[in-house]
Short mmCIF file of C-alpha atoms in Angstrom, two decimals:
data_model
loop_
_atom_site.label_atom_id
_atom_site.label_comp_id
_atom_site.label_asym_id
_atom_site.label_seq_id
_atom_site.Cartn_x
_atom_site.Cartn_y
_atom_site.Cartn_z
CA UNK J 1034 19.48 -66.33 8.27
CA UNK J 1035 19.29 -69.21 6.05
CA UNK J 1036 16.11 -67.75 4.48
CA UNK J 1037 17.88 -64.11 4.02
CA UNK J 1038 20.65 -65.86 1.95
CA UNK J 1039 18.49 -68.14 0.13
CA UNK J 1040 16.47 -64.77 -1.04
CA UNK J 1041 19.71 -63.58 -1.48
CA UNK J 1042 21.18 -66.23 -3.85
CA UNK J 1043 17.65 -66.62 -5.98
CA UNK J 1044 17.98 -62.55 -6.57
CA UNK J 1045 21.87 -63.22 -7.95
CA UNK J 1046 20.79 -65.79 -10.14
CA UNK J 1047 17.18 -63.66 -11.61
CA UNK J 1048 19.37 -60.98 -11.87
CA UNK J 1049 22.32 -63.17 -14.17
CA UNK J 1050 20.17 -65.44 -16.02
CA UNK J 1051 16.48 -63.81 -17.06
CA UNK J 1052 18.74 -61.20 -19.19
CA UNK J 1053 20.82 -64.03 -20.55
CA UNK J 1054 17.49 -66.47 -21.52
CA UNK J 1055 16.21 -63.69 -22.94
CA UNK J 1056 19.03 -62.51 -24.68
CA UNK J 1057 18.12 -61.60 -28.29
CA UNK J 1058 18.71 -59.28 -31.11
CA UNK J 1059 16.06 -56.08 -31.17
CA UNK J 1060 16.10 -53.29 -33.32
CA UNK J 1061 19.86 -53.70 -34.27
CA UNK J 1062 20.64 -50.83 -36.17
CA UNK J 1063 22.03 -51.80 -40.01
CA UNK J 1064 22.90 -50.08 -43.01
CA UNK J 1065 22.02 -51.36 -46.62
CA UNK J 1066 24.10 -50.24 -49.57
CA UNK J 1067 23.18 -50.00 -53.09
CA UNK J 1068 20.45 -48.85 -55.76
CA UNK J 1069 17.45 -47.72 -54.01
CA UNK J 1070 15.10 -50.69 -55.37
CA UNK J 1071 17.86 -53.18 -54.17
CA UNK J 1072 17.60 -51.58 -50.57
CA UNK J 1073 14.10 -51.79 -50.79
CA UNK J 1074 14.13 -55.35 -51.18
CA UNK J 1075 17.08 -55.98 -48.74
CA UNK J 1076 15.56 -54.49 -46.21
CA UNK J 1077 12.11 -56.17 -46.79
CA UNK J 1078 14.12 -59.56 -46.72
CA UNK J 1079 15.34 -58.66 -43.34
CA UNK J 1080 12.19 -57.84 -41.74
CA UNK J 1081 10.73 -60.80 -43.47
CA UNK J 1082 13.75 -63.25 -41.64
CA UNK J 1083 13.75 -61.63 -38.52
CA UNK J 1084 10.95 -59.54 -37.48
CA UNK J 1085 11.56 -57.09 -35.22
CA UNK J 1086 15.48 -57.65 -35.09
CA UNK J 1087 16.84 -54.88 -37.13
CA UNK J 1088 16.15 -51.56 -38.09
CA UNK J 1089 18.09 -50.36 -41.57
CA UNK J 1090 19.49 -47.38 -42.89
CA UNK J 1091 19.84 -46.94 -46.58
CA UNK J 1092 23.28 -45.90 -47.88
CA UNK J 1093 24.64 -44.60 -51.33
CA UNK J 1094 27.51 -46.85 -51.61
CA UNK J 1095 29.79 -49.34 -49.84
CA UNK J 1096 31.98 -46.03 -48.62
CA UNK J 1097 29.39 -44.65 -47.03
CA UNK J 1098 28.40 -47.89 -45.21
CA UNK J 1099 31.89 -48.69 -44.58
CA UNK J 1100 31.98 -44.90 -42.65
CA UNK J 1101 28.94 -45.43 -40.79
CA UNK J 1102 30.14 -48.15 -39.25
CA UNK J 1103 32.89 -46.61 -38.31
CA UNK J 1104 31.48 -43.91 -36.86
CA UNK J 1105 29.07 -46.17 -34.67
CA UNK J 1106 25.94 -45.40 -36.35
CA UNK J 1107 25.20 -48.76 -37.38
CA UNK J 1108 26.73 -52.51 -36.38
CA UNK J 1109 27.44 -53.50 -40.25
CA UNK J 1110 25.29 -54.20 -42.68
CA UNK J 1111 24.71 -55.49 -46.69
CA UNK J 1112 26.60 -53.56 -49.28
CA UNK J 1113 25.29 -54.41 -52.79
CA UNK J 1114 27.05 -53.59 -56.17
CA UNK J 1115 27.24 -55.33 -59.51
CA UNK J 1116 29.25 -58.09 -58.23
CA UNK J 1117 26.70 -59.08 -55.80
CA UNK J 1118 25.72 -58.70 -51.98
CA UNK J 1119 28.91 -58.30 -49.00
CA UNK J 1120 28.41 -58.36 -45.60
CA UNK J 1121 29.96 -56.00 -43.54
CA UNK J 1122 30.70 -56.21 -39.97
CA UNK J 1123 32.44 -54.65 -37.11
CA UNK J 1124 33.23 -57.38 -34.05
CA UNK J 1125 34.52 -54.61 -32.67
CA UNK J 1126 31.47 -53.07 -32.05
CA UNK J 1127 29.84 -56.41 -30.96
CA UNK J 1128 31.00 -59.63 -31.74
CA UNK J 1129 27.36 -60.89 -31.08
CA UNK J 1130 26.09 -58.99 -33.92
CA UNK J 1131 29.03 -59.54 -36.04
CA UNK J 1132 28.05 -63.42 -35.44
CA UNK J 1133 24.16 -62.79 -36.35
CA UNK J 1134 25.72 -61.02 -39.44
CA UNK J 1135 28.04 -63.45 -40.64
CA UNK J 1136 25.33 -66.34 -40.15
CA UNK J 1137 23.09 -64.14 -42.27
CA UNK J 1138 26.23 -64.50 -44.95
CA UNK J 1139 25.96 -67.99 -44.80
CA UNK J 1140 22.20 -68.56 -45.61
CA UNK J 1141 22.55 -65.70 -49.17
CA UNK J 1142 25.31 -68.10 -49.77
CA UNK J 1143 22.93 -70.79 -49.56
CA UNK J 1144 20.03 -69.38 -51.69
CA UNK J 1145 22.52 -67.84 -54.33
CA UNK J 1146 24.58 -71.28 -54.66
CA UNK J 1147 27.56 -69.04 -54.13
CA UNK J 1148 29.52 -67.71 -50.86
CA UNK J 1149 28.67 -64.33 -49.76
CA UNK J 1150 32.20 -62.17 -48.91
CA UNK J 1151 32.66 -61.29 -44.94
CA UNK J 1152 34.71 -58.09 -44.44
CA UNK J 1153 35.04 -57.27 -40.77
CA UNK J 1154 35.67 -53.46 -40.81
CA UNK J 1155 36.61 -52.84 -37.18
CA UNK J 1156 37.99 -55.90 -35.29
CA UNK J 1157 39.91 -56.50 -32.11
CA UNK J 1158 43.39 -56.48 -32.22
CA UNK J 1159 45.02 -59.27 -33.05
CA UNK J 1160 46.37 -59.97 -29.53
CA UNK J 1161 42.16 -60.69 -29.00
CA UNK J 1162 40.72 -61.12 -31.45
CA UNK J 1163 37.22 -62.21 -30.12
CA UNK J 1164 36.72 -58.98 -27.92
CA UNK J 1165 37.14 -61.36 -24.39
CA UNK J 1166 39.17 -58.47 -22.99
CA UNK J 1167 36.40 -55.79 -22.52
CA UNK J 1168 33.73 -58.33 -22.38
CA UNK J 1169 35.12 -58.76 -18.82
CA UNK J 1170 36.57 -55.68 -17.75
CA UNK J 1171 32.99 -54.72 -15.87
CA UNK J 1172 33.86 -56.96 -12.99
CA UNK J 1173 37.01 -56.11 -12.11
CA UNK J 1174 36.06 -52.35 -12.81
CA UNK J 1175 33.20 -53.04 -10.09
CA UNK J 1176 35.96 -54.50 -7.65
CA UNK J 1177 38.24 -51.62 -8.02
CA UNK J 1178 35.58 -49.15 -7.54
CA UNK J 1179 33.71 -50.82 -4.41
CA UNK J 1180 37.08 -51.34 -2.57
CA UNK J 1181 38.95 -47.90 -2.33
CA UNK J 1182 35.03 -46.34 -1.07
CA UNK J 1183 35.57 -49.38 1.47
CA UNK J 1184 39.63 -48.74 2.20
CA UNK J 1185 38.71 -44.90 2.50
CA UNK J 1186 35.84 -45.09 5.04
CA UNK J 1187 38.19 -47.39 7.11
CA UNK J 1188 41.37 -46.02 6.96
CA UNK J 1189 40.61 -41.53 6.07
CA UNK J 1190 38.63 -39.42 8.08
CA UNK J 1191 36.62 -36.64 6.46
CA UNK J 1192 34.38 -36.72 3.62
CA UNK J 1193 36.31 -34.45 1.52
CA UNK J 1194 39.72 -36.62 1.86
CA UNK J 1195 38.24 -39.54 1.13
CA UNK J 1196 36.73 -38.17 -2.02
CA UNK J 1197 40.36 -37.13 -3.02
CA UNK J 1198 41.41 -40.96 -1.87
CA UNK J 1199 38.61 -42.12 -4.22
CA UNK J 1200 39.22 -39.86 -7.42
CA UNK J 1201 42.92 -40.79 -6.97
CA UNK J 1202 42.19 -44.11 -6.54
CA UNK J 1203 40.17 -44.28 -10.00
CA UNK J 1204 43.09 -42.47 -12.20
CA UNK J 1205 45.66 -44.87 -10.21
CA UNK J 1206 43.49 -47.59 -11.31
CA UNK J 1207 42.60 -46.63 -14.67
CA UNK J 1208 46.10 -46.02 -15.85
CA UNK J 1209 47.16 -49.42 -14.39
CA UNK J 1210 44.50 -51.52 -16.25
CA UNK J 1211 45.06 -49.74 -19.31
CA UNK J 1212 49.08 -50.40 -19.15
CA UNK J 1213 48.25 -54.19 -18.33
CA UNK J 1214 45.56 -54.22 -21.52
CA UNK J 1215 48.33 -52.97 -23.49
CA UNK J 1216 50.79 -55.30 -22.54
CA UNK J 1217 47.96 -58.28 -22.91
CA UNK J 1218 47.57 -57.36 -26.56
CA UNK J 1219 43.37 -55.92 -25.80
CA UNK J 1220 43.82 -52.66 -26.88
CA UNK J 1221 46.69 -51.42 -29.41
CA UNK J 1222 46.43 -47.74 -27.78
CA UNK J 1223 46.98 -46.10 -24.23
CA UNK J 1224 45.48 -42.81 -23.76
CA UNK J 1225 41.85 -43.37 -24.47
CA UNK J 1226 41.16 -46.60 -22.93
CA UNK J 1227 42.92 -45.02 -19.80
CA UNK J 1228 40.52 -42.13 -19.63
CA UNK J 1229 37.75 -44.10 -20.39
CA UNK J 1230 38.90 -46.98 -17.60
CA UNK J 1231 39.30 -44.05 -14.44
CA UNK J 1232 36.60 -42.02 -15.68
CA UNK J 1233 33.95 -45.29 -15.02
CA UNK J 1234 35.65 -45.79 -11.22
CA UNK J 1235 35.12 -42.61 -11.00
CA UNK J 1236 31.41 -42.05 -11.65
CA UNK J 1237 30.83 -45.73 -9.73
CA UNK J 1238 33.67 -45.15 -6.70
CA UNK J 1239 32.00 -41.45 -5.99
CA UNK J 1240 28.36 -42.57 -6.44
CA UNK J 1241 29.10 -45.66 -3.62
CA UNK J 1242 31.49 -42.79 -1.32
CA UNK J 1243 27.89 -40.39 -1.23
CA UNK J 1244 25.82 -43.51 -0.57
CA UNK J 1245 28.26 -44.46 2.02
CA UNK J 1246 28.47 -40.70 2.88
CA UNK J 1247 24.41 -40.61 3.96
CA UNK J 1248 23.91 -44.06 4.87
CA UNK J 1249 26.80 -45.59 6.17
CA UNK J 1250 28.03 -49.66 5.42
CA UNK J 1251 24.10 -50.25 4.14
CA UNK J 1252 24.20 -47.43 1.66
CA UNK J 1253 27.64 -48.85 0.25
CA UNK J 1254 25.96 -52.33 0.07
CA UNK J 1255 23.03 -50.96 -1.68
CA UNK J 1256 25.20 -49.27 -4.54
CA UNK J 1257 27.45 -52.21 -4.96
CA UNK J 1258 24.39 -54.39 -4.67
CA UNK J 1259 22.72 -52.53 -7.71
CA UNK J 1260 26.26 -52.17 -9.76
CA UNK J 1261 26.47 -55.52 -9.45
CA UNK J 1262 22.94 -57.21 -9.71
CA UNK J 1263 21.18 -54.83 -11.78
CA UNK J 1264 23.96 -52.88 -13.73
CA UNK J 1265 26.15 -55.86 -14.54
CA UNK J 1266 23.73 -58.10 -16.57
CA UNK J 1267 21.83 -55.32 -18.14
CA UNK J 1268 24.89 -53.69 -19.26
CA UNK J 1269 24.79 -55.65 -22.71
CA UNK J 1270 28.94 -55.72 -22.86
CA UNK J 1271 28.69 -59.35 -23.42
CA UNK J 1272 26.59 -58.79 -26.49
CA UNK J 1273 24.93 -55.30 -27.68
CA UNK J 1274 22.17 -53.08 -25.40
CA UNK J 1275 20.18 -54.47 -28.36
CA UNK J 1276 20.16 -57.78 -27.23
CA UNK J 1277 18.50 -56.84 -23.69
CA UNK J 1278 15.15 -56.81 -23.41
CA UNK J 1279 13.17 -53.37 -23.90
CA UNK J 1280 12.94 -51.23 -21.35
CA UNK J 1281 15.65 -52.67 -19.16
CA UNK J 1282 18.15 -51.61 -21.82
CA UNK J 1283 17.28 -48.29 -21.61
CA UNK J 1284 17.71 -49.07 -17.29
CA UNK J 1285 21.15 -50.70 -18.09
CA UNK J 1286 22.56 -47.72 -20.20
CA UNK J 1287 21.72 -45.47 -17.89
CA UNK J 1288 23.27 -47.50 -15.09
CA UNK J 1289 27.47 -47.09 -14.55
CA UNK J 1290 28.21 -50.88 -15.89
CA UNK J 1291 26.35 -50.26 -19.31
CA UNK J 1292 27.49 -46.74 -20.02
CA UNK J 1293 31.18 -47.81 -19.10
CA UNK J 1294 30.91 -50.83 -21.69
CA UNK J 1295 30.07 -48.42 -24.45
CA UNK J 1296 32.04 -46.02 -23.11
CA UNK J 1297 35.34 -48.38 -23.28
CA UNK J 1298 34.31 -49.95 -26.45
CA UNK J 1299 33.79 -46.45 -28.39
CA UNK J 1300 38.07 -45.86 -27.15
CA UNK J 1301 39.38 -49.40 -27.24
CA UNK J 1302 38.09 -50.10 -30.72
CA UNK J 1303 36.81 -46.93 -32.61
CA UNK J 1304 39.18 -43.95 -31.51
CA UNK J 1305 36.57 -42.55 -28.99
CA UNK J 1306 33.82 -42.45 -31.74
CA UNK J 1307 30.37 -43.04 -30.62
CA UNK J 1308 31.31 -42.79 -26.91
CA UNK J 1309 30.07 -39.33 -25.63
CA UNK J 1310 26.48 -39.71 -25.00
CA UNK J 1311 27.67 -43.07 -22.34
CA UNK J 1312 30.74 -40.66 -21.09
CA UNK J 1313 27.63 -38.14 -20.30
CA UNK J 1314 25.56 -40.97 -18.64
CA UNK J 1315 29.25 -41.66 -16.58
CA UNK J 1316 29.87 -37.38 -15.47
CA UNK J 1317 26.25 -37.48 -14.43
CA UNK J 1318 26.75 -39.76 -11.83
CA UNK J 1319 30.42 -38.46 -10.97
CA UNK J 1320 28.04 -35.55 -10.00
CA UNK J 1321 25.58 -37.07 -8.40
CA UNK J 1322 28.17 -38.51 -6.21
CA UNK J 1323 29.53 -35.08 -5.19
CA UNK J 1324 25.94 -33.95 -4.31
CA UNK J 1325 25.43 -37.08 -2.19
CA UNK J 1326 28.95 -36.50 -0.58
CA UNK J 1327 28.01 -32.34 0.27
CA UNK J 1328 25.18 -33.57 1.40
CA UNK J 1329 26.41 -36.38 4.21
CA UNK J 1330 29.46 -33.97 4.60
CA UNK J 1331 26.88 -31.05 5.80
CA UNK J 1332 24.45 -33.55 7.68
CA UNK J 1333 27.91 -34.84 9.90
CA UNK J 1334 28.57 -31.07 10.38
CA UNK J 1335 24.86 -30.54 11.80
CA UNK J 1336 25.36 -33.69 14.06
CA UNK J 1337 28.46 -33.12 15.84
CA UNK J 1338 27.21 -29.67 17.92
CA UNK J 1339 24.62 -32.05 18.97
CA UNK J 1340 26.75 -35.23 20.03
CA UNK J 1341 28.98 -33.17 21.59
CA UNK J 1342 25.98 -31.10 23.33
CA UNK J 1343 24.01 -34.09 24.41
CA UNK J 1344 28.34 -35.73 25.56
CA UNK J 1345 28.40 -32.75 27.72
CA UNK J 1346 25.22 -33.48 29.19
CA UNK J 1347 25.79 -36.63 30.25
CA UNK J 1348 29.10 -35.31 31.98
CA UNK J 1349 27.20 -32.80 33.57
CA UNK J 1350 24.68 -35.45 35.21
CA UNK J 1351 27.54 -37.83 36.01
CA UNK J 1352 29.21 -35.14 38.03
#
């Protein structure tokens, strides 16, 4: 036993801290504004600084930059005109790269012998303003998915009334959390972040009720297990998918915990922009839970005749 949890701990603490040793910026996508030579050379200072950390777009203006951003194509970037460079960023869209960014300000400053303007185009609101909110919403979105599938296997019999139980339980859920975010000042709107909140418990509540649906207490414990071990710290919400290492970013977007971050940072921060390939990634697995559901639901069906067969049986014998 003491081995089992010892196993059990050292997995918990690969799984939190590789991602976060290893936690750097990789192909970030930036924009660079300006004449085309002064792009050029922007964007071969970049590389040069950081190999390997960005990738650039080029950009007519500081308009166009300014929209991109908005529109989630790129984290900020350089805009410059014949006043010199300005950095934009957008903590909004990660205050990790808006950091990076605004360091980057600080050493042009340096070489130029002048400061180098910071304009951060989408922040938080002001009620938080460093983004702590949604940083750690996962957890609590894990909690309130793994407990109703839990409550509901407990307390509801049938597969198909616990599924209602569960999909309740998620808009219940999500319109709660988004009221309290309100109230707490992390989001300035209601709708969107509300959606976005109950449709993640949904796609993680029904994935864990069809795992729990085939396999019982171990296939719950293997969902939450992965939610929580694998999703969690590959998700990037701390930082940017950017800053996880290759290959297991792709993993953690595809995973519940990742596409929910960019799911609820596209409608907390940006209006919903940028968040419909994630809210894909989320109705995928709201359907893969109702296949894995069918399918337990039509494998208990098959059973019964043949409990209640071999029941008889044993009557039979007995008598």
């Amino acid at each position: 036993m003491l081995a089992v949890l010892a196993v059990f701990v050292g997995l918990v603490l690969t799984a939190f801290v590789l991602p976060a040793i290893h936690s750097a910026p990789r192909d970030v996508p930036l924009g660079v504004a300006g004449p085309a030579t002064v792009v050029a050379q922007v964007t071969g200072a970049l590389s040069a600084k950081a190999p390997g950390a960005f990738t650039t777009s080029a950009y007519t203006d500081e308009a166009a930059l300014v929209q991109a951003i908005k529109d989630r194509d790129v984290y900020g970037g350089i805009a410059v005109s014949a006043g010199g460079p300005k950095v934009l960023t957008a903590s909004g869209g990660s205050p990790a790269v808006a950091q990076v960014l605004s360091s980057l300000a600080a050493g042009l400053g340096a070489e130029q012998g002048r400061a180098v303007p910071v304009t951060d185009v989408v922040a938080p609101p002001v009620g938080d303003p460093r983004g702590a909110g949604l940083a750690t919403a996962v957890l609590p979105l894990l909690i309130g998915s793994i407990a109703p599938v839990a409550a509901m296997r407990r307390v509801v019999r049938g597969p198909w009334r616990r599924l209602l139980g569960v999909l309740s339980s998620a808009v219940t859920l999500g319109v709660t959390l988004a009221g309290l975010l309100l109230w707490f000042g992390v989001v300035d709107s209601f709708l969107l972040p509300a959606a976005g909140l109950s449709l993640a418990l949904a796609a993680m509540s029904t994935t864990l009720l069809g795992l729990a649906a085939l396999a019982g207490w171990p296939g719950l414990g293997l969902g939450a297990s992965t939610f929580l071990l694998l999703g969690n710290p590959l998700s990037g919400i701390q930082t940017a998918p950017e800053f996880v290492p290759a290959g297991w970013s792709v993993v953690g977007q595809l995973l519940p915990p990742g596409a929910a971050g960019q799911v609820l940072r596209s409608d907390f921060y940006f209006g919903g922009v940028g968040a419909t390939r994630s809210a894909l990634v989320l109705v995928a697995w709201v359907g893969l839970g109702l296949v894995l559901v069918a399918v337990g639901a039509a494998r208990a069906v098959r059973t019964e005749p043949t409990e209640r067969d071999a029941g008889a049986a044993r009557v039979v014998e007995t008598g």
